[in-house]
Every structure is written in structure tokens, then in C-alpha cells.
GROMACS .gro file of C-alpha atoms in nm:
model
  194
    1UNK     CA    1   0.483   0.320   1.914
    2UNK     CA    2   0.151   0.185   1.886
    3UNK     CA    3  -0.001   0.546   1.815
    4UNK     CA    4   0.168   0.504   1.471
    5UNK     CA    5   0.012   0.206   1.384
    6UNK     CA    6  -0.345   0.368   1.562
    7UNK     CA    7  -0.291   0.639   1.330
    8UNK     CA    8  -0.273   0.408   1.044
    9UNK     CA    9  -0.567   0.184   1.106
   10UNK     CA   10  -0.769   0.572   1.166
   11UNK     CA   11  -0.700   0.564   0.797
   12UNK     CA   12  -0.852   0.283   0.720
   13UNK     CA   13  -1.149   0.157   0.954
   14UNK     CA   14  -1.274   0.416   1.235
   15UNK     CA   15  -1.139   0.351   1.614
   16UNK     CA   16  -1.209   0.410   1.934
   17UNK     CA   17  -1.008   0.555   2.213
   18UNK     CA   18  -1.078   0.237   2.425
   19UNK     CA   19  -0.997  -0.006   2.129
   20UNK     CA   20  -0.695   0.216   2.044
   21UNK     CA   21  -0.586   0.142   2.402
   22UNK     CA   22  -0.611  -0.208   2.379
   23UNK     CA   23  -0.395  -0.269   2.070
   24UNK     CA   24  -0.104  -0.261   2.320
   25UNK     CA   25  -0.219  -0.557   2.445
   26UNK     CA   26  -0.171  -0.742   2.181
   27UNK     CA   27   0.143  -0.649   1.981
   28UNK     CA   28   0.504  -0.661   2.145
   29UNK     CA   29   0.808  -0.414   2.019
   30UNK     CA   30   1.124  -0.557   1.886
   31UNK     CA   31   1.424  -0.366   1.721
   32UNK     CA   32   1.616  -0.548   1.457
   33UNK     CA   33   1.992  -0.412   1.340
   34UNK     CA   34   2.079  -0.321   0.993
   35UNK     CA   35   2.115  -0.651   0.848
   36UNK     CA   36   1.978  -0.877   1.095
   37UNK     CA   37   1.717  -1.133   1.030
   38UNK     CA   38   1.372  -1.081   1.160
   39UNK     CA   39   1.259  -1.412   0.965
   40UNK     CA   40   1.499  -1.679   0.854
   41UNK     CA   41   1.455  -1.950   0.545
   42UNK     CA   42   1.375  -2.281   0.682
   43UNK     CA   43   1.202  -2.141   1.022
   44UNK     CA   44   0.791  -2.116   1.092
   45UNK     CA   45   0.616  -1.777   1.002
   46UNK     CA   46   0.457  -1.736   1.290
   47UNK     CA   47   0.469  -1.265   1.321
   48UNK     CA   48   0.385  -1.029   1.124
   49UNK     CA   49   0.553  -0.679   1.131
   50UNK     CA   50   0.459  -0.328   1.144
   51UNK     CA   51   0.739  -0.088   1.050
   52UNK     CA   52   0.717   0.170   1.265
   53UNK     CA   53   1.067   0.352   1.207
   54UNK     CA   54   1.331   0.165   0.955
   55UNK     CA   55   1.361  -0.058   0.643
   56UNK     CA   56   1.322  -0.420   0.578
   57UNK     CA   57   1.331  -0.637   0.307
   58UNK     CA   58   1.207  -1.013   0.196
   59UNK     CA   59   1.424  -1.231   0.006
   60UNK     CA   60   1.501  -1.592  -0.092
   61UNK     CA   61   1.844  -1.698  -0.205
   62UNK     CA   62   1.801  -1.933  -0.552
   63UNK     CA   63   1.986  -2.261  -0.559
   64UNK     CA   64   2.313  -2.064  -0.687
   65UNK     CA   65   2.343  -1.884  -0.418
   66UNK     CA   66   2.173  -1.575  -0.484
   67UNK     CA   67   1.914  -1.332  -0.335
   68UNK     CA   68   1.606  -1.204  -0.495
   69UNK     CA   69   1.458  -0.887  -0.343
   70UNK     CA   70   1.041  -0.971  -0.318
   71UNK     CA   71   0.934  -0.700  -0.116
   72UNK     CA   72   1.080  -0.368   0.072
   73UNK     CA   73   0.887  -0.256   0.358
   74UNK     CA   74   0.963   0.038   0.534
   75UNK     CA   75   0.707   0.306   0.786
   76UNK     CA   76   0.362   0.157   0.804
   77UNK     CA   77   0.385  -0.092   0.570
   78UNK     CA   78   0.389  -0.470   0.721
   79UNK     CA   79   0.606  -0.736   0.610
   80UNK     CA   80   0.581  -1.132   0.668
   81UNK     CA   81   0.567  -1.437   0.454
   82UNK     CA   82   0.166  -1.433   0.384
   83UNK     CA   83   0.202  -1.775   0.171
   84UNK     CA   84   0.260  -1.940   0.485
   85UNK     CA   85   0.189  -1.681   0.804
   86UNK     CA   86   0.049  -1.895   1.100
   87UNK     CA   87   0.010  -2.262   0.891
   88UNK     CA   88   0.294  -2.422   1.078
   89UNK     CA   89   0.471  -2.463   0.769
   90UNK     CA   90   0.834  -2.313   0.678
   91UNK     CA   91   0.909  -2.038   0.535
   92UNK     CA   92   1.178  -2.031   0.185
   93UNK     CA   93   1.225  -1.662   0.248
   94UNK     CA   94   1.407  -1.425   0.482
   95UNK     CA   95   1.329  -1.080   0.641
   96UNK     CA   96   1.634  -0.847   0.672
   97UNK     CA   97   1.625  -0.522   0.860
   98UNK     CA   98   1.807  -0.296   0.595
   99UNK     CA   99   1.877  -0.060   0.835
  100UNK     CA  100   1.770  -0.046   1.240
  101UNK     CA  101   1.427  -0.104   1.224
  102UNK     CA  102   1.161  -0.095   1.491
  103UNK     CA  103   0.833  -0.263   1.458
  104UNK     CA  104   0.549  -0.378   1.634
  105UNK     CA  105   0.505  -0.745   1.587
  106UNK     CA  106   0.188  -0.977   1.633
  107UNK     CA  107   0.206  -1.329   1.614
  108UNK     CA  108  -0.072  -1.548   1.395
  109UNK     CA  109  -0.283  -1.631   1.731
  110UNK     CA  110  -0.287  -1.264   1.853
  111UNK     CA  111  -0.380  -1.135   1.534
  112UNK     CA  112  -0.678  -1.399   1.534
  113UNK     CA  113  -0.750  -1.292   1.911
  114UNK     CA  114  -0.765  -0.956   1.724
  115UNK     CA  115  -0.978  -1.043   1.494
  116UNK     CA  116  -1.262  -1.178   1.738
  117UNK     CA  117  -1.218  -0.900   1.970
  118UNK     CA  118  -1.244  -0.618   1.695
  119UNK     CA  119  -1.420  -0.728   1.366
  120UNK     CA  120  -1.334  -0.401   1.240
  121UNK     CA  121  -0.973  -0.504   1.236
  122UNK     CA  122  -1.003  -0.790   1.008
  123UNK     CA  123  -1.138  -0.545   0.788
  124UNK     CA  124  -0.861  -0.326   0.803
  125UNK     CA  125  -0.615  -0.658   0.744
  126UNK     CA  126  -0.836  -0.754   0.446
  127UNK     CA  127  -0.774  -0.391   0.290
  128UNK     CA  128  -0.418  -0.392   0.313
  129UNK     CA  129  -0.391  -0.774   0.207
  130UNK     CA  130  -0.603  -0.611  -0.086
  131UNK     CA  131  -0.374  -0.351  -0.150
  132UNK     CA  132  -0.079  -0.623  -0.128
  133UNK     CA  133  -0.198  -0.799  -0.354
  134UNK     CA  134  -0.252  -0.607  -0.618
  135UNK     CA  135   0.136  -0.469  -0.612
  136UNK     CA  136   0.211  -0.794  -0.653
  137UNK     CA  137   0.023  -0.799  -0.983
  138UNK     CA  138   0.131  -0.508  -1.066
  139UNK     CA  139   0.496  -0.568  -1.001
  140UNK     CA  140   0.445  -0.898  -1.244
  141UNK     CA  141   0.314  -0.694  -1.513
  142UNK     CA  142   0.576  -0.457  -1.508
  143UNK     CA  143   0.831  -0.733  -1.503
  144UNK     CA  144   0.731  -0.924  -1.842
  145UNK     CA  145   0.549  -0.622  -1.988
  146UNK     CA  146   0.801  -0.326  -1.984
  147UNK     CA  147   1.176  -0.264  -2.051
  148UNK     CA  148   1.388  -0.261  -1.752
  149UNK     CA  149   1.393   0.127  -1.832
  150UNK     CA  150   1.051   0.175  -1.788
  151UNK     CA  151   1.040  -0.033  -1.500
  152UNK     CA  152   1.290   0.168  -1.320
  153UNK     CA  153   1.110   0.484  -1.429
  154UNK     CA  154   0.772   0.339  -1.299
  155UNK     CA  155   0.932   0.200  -0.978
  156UNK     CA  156   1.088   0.559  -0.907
  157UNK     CA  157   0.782   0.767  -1.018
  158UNK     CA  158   0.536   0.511  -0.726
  159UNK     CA  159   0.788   0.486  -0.449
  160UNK     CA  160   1.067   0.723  -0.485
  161UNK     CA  161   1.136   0.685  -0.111
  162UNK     CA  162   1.286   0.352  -0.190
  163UNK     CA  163   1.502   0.433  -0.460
  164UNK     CA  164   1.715   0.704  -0.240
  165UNK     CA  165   1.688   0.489   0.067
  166UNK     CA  166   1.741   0.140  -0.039
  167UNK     CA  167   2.083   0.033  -0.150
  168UNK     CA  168   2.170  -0.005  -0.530
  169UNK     CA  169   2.236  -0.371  -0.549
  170UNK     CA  170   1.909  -0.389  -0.347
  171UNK     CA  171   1.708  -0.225  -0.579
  172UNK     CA  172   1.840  -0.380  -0.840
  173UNK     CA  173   1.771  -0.724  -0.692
  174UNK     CA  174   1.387  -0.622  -0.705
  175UNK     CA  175   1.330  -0.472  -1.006
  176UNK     CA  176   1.530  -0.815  -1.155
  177UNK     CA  177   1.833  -0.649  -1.305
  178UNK     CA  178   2.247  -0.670  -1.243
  179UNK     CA  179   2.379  -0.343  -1.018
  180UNK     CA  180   2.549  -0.246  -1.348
  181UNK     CA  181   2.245  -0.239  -1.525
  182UNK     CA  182   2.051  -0.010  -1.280
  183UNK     CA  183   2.309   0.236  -1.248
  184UNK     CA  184   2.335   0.290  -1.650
  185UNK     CA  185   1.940   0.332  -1.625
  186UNK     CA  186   1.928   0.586  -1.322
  187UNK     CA  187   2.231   0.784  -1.509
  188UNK     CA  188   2.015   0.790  -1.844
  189UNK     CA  189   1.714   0.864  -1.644
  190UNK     CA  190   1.901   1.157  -1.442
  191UNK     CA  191   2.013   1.283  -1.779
  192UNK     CA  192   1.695   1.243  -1.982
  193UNK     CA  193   1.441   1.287  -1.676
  194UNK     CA  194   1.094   1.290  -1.921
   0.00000   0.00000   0.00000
């Protein structure tokens, strides 16, 4: 497993074969079923995931009861709550394995242990926290700047892996809409496709 995420960091900062060997040591391997928690509301965020095979999901249930989709992860992407990963606080949000996901999980000491060992690593890190970031912005622009059409149609052109993976009410959770909604917009889109 930890040639995926080897091959993934190759894409981003250069490695070694001796520092791809000692990634091992610092990661552990955990399978999660479909629908079972990898990171709970109300508990410390103290790992941070590597999909290697599977699909998660981050959520937080509002004070009626229900869930708002924040994030889908699913093969090398990572997932974990970054507003409070290793500051001993806890966490509002959950982590869901969608379906059985395996991932490769460091904890906030490890990764700093990481760090020190192979400053080329925190580079890596700050790329993808780059690259994190700036879906996030994007995902707020799209939410108060376009109809939920376009949304949909902009969500589905960027990741259409998600939207024939990732259940309906799922989706529909994310891109802030009712179940009902999305399917009238995937039906209009299937039927008027430009």
C-alpha cells in the first residue's frame, strides 16, 4: 500500500528509494466498512488519511439533525479535519467510509517526525494543503455565484468520478441541494448535455 502513496508524492516532490522505504515506518494501514466512522464529532483529530482504495466523506450534522457533505475523498486524496488536526481540540465533524475503504493513516506527531526527517515532505503537504484550499474557494464561489444547475454541471464536468460513485442524497448533500432537486438537474442535464 504505501507504493501508492510513493507514487503520489513522485508526483509531487522527487524521492528516493531509501526515503520511499522508510515511509512505512511511519504510517499504519486501517480498513474502515461502508459506513463506519473513521473520525467521530466530539473526538480529537489526531490522523490524517490517505485513500488508497475506497470512498470517504466529511460531514457535520446541523442542530436539526441533519448532515452536510464538506468533502468526498476517495484514491489519493487525504481526508481529516485540518481546522483542528493535531491541536488537541475536538473535532464538530465526522469521517464516514462510503464504501470499504483502505487508507494509510499518520497521526499529527508522525507526520511532524516526517517532516524533520524529510523536508521535502512538508513540501509535498504544503502543495496539497495548497491545492485544498483553493477547492474550498472554489466550491464557495460556486455555491453563492451559480445556479444549482450550473453547479451540478461544473461539479460533474471536474470530478465526474464522484457523481457515478457517490450516492445521490450524498451528492446532493454537497453541492447544498434536496435529493429531489439533484435528480431533476442530472435528468435535464442527461437530456440537454451542452
Amino acid at each position: 500500500m504505501i507504493d501508492k502513496l510513493a507514487q503520489h508524492i513522485r508526483k509531487i516532490v522527487d524521492l528516493s528509494a531509501n526515503e520511499e522505504a522508510e515511509l512505512s515506518d511511519f504510517f499504519d494501514v486501517r480498513t474502515f466498512d461502508k459506513k463506519e466512522k473513521m473520525l467521530e464529532a466530539g473526538s480529537r483529530c489526531n490522523d490524517h488519511f490517505f485513500i488508497v482504495e475506497g470512498c470517504a466523506r466529511m460531514f457535520f450534522v446541523n442542530s436539526k439533525g441533519v448532515e452536510h457533505t464538506v468533502q468526498f475523498a476517495i484514491e489519493n486524496w487525504w481526508i481529516t479535519d485540518y481546522s483542528v488536526f493535531g491541536r488537541h481540540v475536538t473535532t464538530d465533524f465526522f469521517i464516514q467510509g462510503i464504501e470499504r475503504t483502505e487508507v494509510l493513516v499518520i497521526n499529527f506527531q508522525r507526520q511532524e517526525e516526517l517532516y524533520r526527517r524529510m523536508p521535502k515532505i512538508e513540501r509535498y503537504f504544503r502543495l496539497i494543503y495548497q491545492r485544498a484550499y483553493a477547492a474550498s474557494q472554489f466550491r464557495t464561489k460556486y455555491l453563492f455565484g451559480y445556479s444549482k444547475e450550473q453547479i451540478y454541471r461544473h461539479f460533474n464536468d471536474a470530478f465526474p468520478d464522484f457523481t457515478g460513485r457517490v450516492p445521490q442524497h450524498l451528492l446532493a448533500s454537497y453541492l447544498n441541494m434536496t435529493p429531489e432537486y439533484l435528480s431533476e438537474i442530472k435528468n435535464k442535464v442527461d437530456l440537454n448535455p451542452d
